[in-house]
PDB file of C-alpha atoms in Angstrom:
ATOM      1  CA  MET Q 231       7.256   6.363  12.626  1.00  0.00           C
ATOM      2  CA  THR Q 232       6.180   7.147  15.504  1.00  0.00           C
ATOM      3  CA  GLN Q 233       3.048   7.463  16.997  1.00  0.00           C
ATOM      4  CA  ASN Q 234       3.321  11.122  16.786  1.00  0.00           C
ATOM      5  CA  GLU Q 235       4.437  11.448  13.681  1.00  0.00           C
ATOM      6  CA  LEU Q 236       1.832   8.788  11.995  1.00  0.00           C
ATOM      7  CA  THR Q 237      -0.581  11.471  13.872  1.00  0.00           C
ATOM      8  CA  GLU Q 238       0.950  14.604  12.702  1.00  0.00           C
ATOM      9  CA  LEU Q 239       0.673  12.772   8.835  1.00  0.00           C
ATOM     10  CA  VAL Q 240      -3.298  11.413   9.613  1.00  0.00           C
ATOM     11  CA  THR Q 241      -3.744  15.291  10.674  1.00  0.00           C
ATOM     12  CA  TYR Q 242      -2.398  16.497   7.344  1.00  0.00           C
ATOM     13  CA  LEU Q 243      -4.703  14.879   5.182  1.00  0.00           C
ATOM     14  CA  LYS Q 244      -7.494  15.991   7.303  1.00  0.00           C
ATOM     15  CA  ASP Q 245      -6.044  19.201   7.202  1.00  0.00           C
ATOM     16  CA  LYS Q 246      -5.696  18.840   3.003  1.00  0.00           C
ATOM     17  CA  ASN Q 247      -9.213  16.849   2.624  1.00  0.00           C
ATOM     18  CA  LEU Q 248      -7.731  13.566   1.925  1.00  0.00           C
ATOM     19  CA  THR Q 249      -9.279  10.132   2.348  1.00  0.00           C
ATOM     20  CA  VAL Q 250      -6.778   7.265   2.093  1.00  0.00           C
ATOM     21  CA  ALA Q 251      -7.468   3.139   1.252  1.00  0.00           C
ATOM     22  CA  PHE Q 252      -5.192   0.512   1.823  1.00  0.00           C
ATOM     23  CA  ALA Q 253      -5.164  -2.952  -0.419  1.00  0.00           C
ATOM     24  CA  GLU Q 254      -3.129  -5.699   1.392  1.00  0.00           C
ATOM     25  CA  SER Q 255      -1.375  -8.281   0.766  1.00  0.00           C
ATOM     26  CA  CYS Q 256       1.438  -9.244   2.263  1.00  0.00           C
ATOM     27  CA  THR Q 257       1.044  -6.496   5.277  1.00  0.00           C
ATOM     28  CA  ALA Q 258      -2.377  -8.907   5.831  1.00  0.00           C
ATOM     29  CA  GLY Q 259      -3.886  -5.434   7.767  1.00  0.00           C
ATOM     30  CA  LEU Q 260      -1.615  -4.329   9.362  1.00  0.00           C
ATOM     31  CA  LEU Q 261      -1.108  -1.197   7.351  1.00  0.00           C
ATOM     32  CA  ALA Q 262      -4.642  -0.382   8.663  1.00  0.00           C
ATOM     33  CA  SER Q 263      -3.915  -1.804  12.216  1.00  0.00           C
ATOM     34  CA  GLU Q 264      -0.991   0.667  12.571  1.00  0.00           C
ATOM     35  CA  PHE Q 265      -2.762   3.404  10.762  1.00  0.00           C
ATOM     36  CA  VAL Q 266      -5.636   3.699  13.351  1.00  0.00           C
ATOM     37  CA  LYS Q 267      -3.477   3.768  16.051  1.00  0.00           C
ATOM     38  CA  ALA Q 268      -3.294   7.777  15.173  1.00  0.00           C
ATOM     39  CA  LYS Q 269      -5.704  10.523  16.110  1.00  0.00           C
ATOM     40  CA  GLY Q 270      -8.159  11.163  14.156  1.00  0.00           C
ATOM     41  CA  SER Q 271      -7.678   8.372  11.593  1.00  0.00           C
ATOM     42  CA  SER Q 272     -11.119   7.720  11.624  1.00  0.00           C
ATOM     43  CA  ASP Q 273     -11.834  10.964   9.506  1.00  0.00           C
ATOM     44  CA  VAL Q 274      -9.451  10.207   6.816  1.00  0.00           C
ATOM     45  CA  LEU Q 275      -9.049   6.426   6.443  1.00  0.00           C
ATOM     46  CA  ARG Q 276     -11.760   5.471   3.813  1.00  0.00           C
ATOM     47  CA  GLY Q 277     -10.916   1.380   4.428  1.00  0.00           C
ATOM     48  CA  SER Q 278      -8.241  -1.530   3.818  1.00  0.00           C
ATOM     49  CA  LEU Q 279      -8.861  -4.890   2.540  1.00  0.00           C
ATOM     50  CA  VAL Q 280      -7.014  -7.738   2.839  1.00  0.00           C
ATOM     51  CA  VAL Q 281      -6.238  -9.626  -0.411  1.00  0.00           C
ATOM     52  CA  TYR Q 282      -3.999 -12.747   0.622  1.00  0.00           C
ATOM     53  CA  GLN Q 283      -4.994 -15.151  -2.394  1.00  0.00           C
ATOM     54  CA  PRO Q 284      -5.120 -14.682  -5.640  1.00  0.00           C
ATOM     55  CA  GLU Q 285      -9.130 -15.181  -6.308  1.00  0.00           C
ATOM     56  CA  VAL Q 286      -9.958 -11.995  -4.052  1.00  0.00           C
ATOM     57  CA  LYS Q 287      -7.784 -10.111  -6.135  1.00  0.00           C
ATOM     58  CA  ILE Q 288      -9.201 -11.241  -8.336  1.00  0.00           C
ATOM     59  CA  LYS Q 289     -13.047 -11.059  -6.998  1.00  0.00           C
ATOM     60  CA  LEU Q 290     -12.873  -7.959  -5.396  1.00  0.00           C
ATOM     61  CA  LEU Q 291     -10.521  -5.826  -6.752  1.00  0.00           C
ATOM     62  CA  ASP Q 292     -10.817  -6.485 -10.698  1.00  0.00           C
ATOM     63  CA  VAL Q 293      -7.096  -8.241 -10.714  1.00  0.00           C
ATOM     64  CA  ARG Q 294      -6.880 -10.280 -14.081  1.00  0.00           C
ATOM     65  CA  LYS Q 295      -5.973 -13.938 -13.887  1.00  0.00           C
ATOM     66  CA  GLU Q 296      -3.879 -13.236 -16.458  1.00  0.00           C
ATOM     67  CA  THR Q 297      -1.663 -10.848 -14.673  1.00  0.00           C
ATOM     68  CA  LEU Q 298      -1.969 -13.058 -11.757  1.00  0.00           C
ATOM     69  CA  GLU Q 299      -0.631 -16.296 -14.100  1.00  0.00           C
ATOM     70  CA  MET Q 300       1.898 -14.210 -16.040  1.00  0.00           C
ATOM     71  CA  TYR Q 301       3.927 -12.115 -13.266  1.00  0.00           C
ATOM     72  CA  THR Q 302       2.342 -14.002  -9.892  1.00  0.00           C
ATOM     73  CA  ALA Q 303       0.947 -12.359  -6.654  1.00  0.00           C
ATOM     74  CA  GLU Q 304       3.606 -10.879  -6.006  1.00  0.00           C
ATOM     75  CA  SER Q 305       4.491  -8.232  -8.799  1.00  0.00           C
ATOM     76  CA  GLN Q 306       4.340  -4.631  -9.979  1.00  0.00           C
ATOM     77  CA  GLN Q 307       1.932  -5.140 -12.123  1.00  0.00           C
ATOM     78  CA  VAL Q 308      -0.584  -7.068  -9.529  1.00  0.00           C
ATOM     79  CA  THR Q 309      -0.034  -4.485  -7.267  1.00  0.00           C
ATOM     80  CA  ASN Q 310      -0.775  -2.013  -9.785  1.00  0.00           C
ATOM     81  CA  GLU Q 311      -4.504  -3.677 -11.186  1.00  0.00           C
ATOM     82  CA  MET Q 312      -4.816  -4.081  -7.438  1.00  0.00           C
ATOM     83  CA  VAL Q 313      -4.608   0.014  -6.674  1.00  0.00           C
ATOM     84  CA  MET Q 314      -6.462   0.715  -9.411  1.00  0.00           C
ATOM     85  CA  GLY Q 315      -9.614  -1.528  -8.583  1.00  0.00           C
ATOM     86  CA  LEU Q 316      -8.695   0.156  -4.854  1.00  0.00           C
ATOM     87  CA  LYS Q 317      -9.616   3.511  -6.409  1.00  0.00           C
ATOM     88  CA  LYS Q 318     -13.054   2.323  -8.055  1.00  0.00           C
ATOM     89  CA  LEU Q 319     -14.084   0.013  -5.017  1.00  0.00           C
ATOM     90  CA  LEU Q 320     -13.198   3.030  -2.072  1.00  0.00           C
ATOM     91  CA  ASN Q 321     -12.816   6.423  -4.011  1.00  0.00           C
ATOM     92  CA  ALA Q 322     -10.262   7.419  -1.463  1.00  0.00           C
ATOM     93  CA  GLU Q 323      -8.019  10.629  -3.128  1.00  0.00           C
ATOM     94  CA  ILE Q 324      -4.901   8.214  -2.121  1.00  0.00           C
ATOM     95  CA  ASN Q 325      -4.928   4.449  -2.822  1.00  0.00           C
ATOM     96  CA  VAL Q 326      -2.156   2.164  -1.842  1.00  0.00           C
ATOM     97  CA  ALA Q 327      -1.777  -1.584  -2.991  1.00  0.00           C
ATOM     98  CA  VAL Q 328       1.306  -3.856  -0.960  1.00  0.00           C
ATOM     99  CA  THR Q 329       2.105  -6.982  -2.164  1.00  0.00           C
ATOM    100  CA  GLY Q 330       5.054  -9.050  -1.392  1.00  0.00           C
ATOM    101  CA  LEU Q 331       7.449 -11.737  -0.109  1.00  0.00           C
ATOM    102  CA  ALA Q 332       7.183 -11.694   3.614  1.00  0.00           C
ATOM    103  CA  GLY Q 333       8.136 -15.429   3.658  1.00  0.00           C
ATOM    104  CA  GLY Q 334       8.943 -18.354   1.888  1.00  0.00           C
ATOM    105  CA  GLY Q 335       6.904 -19.950  -0.126  1.00  0.00           C
ATOM    106  CA  GLY Q 336       5.549 -17.713  -2.635  1.00  0.00           C
ATOM    107  CA  SER Q 337       6.826 -16.554  -5.863  1.00  0.00           C
ATOM    108  CA  GLU Q 338      10.644 -16.145  -4.520  1.00  0.00           C
ATOM    109  CA  THR Q 339      13.732 -16.114  -7.361  1.00  0.00           C
ATOM    110  CA  ASP Q 340      17.292 -14.838  -7.131  1.00  0.00           C
ATOM    111  CA  GLU Q 341      16.015 -11.731  -8.753  1.00  0.00           C
ATOM    112  CA  LYS Q 342      12.625 -11.569  -6.215  1.00  0.00           C
ATOM    113  CA  PRO Q 343      14.349 -12.549  -2.599  1.00  0.00           C
ATOM    114  CA  VAL Q 344      12.363 -13.106   0.388  1.00  0.00           C
ATOM    115  CA  GLY Q 345      11.364  -9.396   1.531  1.00  0.00           C
ATOM    116  CA  THR Q 346      10.842  -7.796  -1.719  1.00  0.00           C
ATOM    117  CA  VAL Q 347       7.860  -5.968  -1.382  1.00  0.00           C
ATOM    118  CA  PHE Q 348       5.872  -3.974  -4.211  1.00  0.00           C
ATOM    119  CA  VAL Q 349       3.992  -0.994  -3.529  1.00  0.00           C
ATOM    120  CA  SER Q 350       1.422   1.319  -5.714  1.00  0.00           C
ATOM    121  CA  PHE Q 351       0.119   4.551  -5.038  1.00  0.00           C
ATOM    122  CA  LEU Q 352      -2.704   6.129  -6.873  1.00  0.00           C
ATOM    123  CA  TYR Q 353      -3.513   9.711  -6.413  1.00  0.00           C
ATOM    124  CA  ASP Q 354      -4.657  12.723  -8.576  1.00  0.00           C
ATOM    125  CA  GLY Q 355      -4.632  11.051 -11.701  1.00  0.00           C
ATOM    126  CA  LYS Q 356      -1.156   9.596 -10.545  1.00  0.00           C
ATOM    127  CA  ALA Q 357       0.410   6.157 -10.190  1.00  0.00           C
ATOM    128  CA  GLU Q 358       3.939   5.875  -8.319  1.00  0.00           C
ATOM    129  CA  GLU Q 359       5.379   2.208  -7.594  1.00  0.00           C
ATOM    130  CA  PHE Q 360       8.067   1.293  -5.484  1.00  0.00           C
ATOM    131  CA  ARG Q 361       9.907  -1.830  -4.768  1.00  0.00           C
ATOM    132  CA  GLU Q 362      12.030  -2.177  -1.859  1.00  0.00           C
ATOM    133  CA  VAL Q 363      13.673  -5.759  -0.372  1.00  0.00           C
ATOM    134  CA  PHE Q 364      13.756  -6.124   3.216  1.00  0.00           C
ATOM    135  CA  ASP Q 365      15.089  -8.300   5.367  1.00  0.00           C
ATOM    136  CA  GLY Q 366      14.547 -10.310   8.534  1.00  0.00           C
ATOM    137  CA  ASN Q 367      12.397 -12.566   9.654  1.00  0.00           C
ATOM    138  CA  THR Q 368       8.204 -12.212   8.344  1.00  0.00           C
ATOM    139  CA  GLN Q 369       6.845  -9.908  10.851  1.00  0.00           C
ATOM    140  CA  SER Q 370       9.814  -7.915  11.062  1.00  0.00           C
ATOM    141  CA  ILE Q 371       8.905  -7.217   7.260  1.00  0.00           C
ATOM    142  CA  ARG Q 372       5.772  -6.782   7.882  1.00  0.00           C
ATOM    143  CA  LYS Q 373       6.366  -4.043   9.938  1.00  0.00           C
ATOM    144  CA  LYS Q 374       9.331  -2.019   8.128  1.00  0.00           C
ATOM    145  CA  THR Q 375       6.859  -2.683   5.036  1.00  0.00           C
ATOM    146  CA  VAL Q 376       4.538  -0.668   6.860  1.00  0.00           C
ATOM    147  CA  ASP Q 377       6.562   1.638   7.836  1.00  0.00           C
ATOM    148  CA  TYR Q 378       7.920   2.525   4.340  1.00  0.00           C
ATOM    149  CA  ILE Q 379       4.884   2.865   2.915  1.00  0.00           C
ATOM    150  CA  PHE Q 380       4.290   5.962   5.616  1.00  0.00           C
ATOM    151  CA  GLU Q 381       7.193   7.324   4.890  1.00  0.00           C
ATOM    152  CA  LYS Q 382       6.257   6.819   0.990  1.00  0.00           C
ATOM    153  CA  LEU Q 383       3.189   8.894   2.370  1.00  0.00           C
ATOM    154  CA  LYS Q 384       4.345  11.175   3.600  1.00  0.00           C
ATOM    155  CA  GLY Q 385       6.388  12.151   0.878  1.00  0.00           C
ATOM    156  CA  VAL Q 386       3.302  12.121  -1.785  1.00  0.00           C
ATOM    157  CA  LEU Q 387       2.004  14.310   0.649  1.00  0.00           C
ATOM    158  CA  GLU Q 388       4.749  16.216   0.991  1.00  0.00           C
ATOM    159  CA  GLN Q 389       5.601  16.848  -3.068  1.00  0.00           C
ATOM    160  CA  HIS Q 390       2.057  17.115  -4.447  1.00  0.00           C
ATOM    161  CA  TYR Q 391      -0.062  18.681  -1.848  1.00  0.00           C
ATOM    162  CA  ASP Q 392       1.812  21.171   0.087  1.00  0.00           C
ATOM    163  CA  ARG Q 393       1.183  24.313  -1.610  1.00  0.00           C
TER     164      ARG Q 393
END
């Protein structure tokens, strides 16, 4: 997403009086870092938590240890619990959580290869989940994930708030 497109996204959020919050695992702060490049982002970004290790997901976002053990840290189930904890903690109108495998050494399998990311959105009483697989090295997977989330956020705004 270009700088101008991101600024349009932020302006739209601002015009609708919507705030956004992020809980980031595999993106490790890149989502917030890219988001704040947009003019006016300080009016809509409530905050972003980098919750890289499982214990931090448990402590800050109330992710259940059982969920982590059963599904692994890189899973839709954990991402869903992250987004619910984020809503409780920062109470933005639009909450986004992301986990995934940007590099090797995690819970990758044939069904969940490196490059698999999980994204959960929670807004206006609705939840949406997405799973995507990106190719490339760790940096390119993280960047593609961020762009993907911005595109999904734009879609949520157009479909749900454009009234």
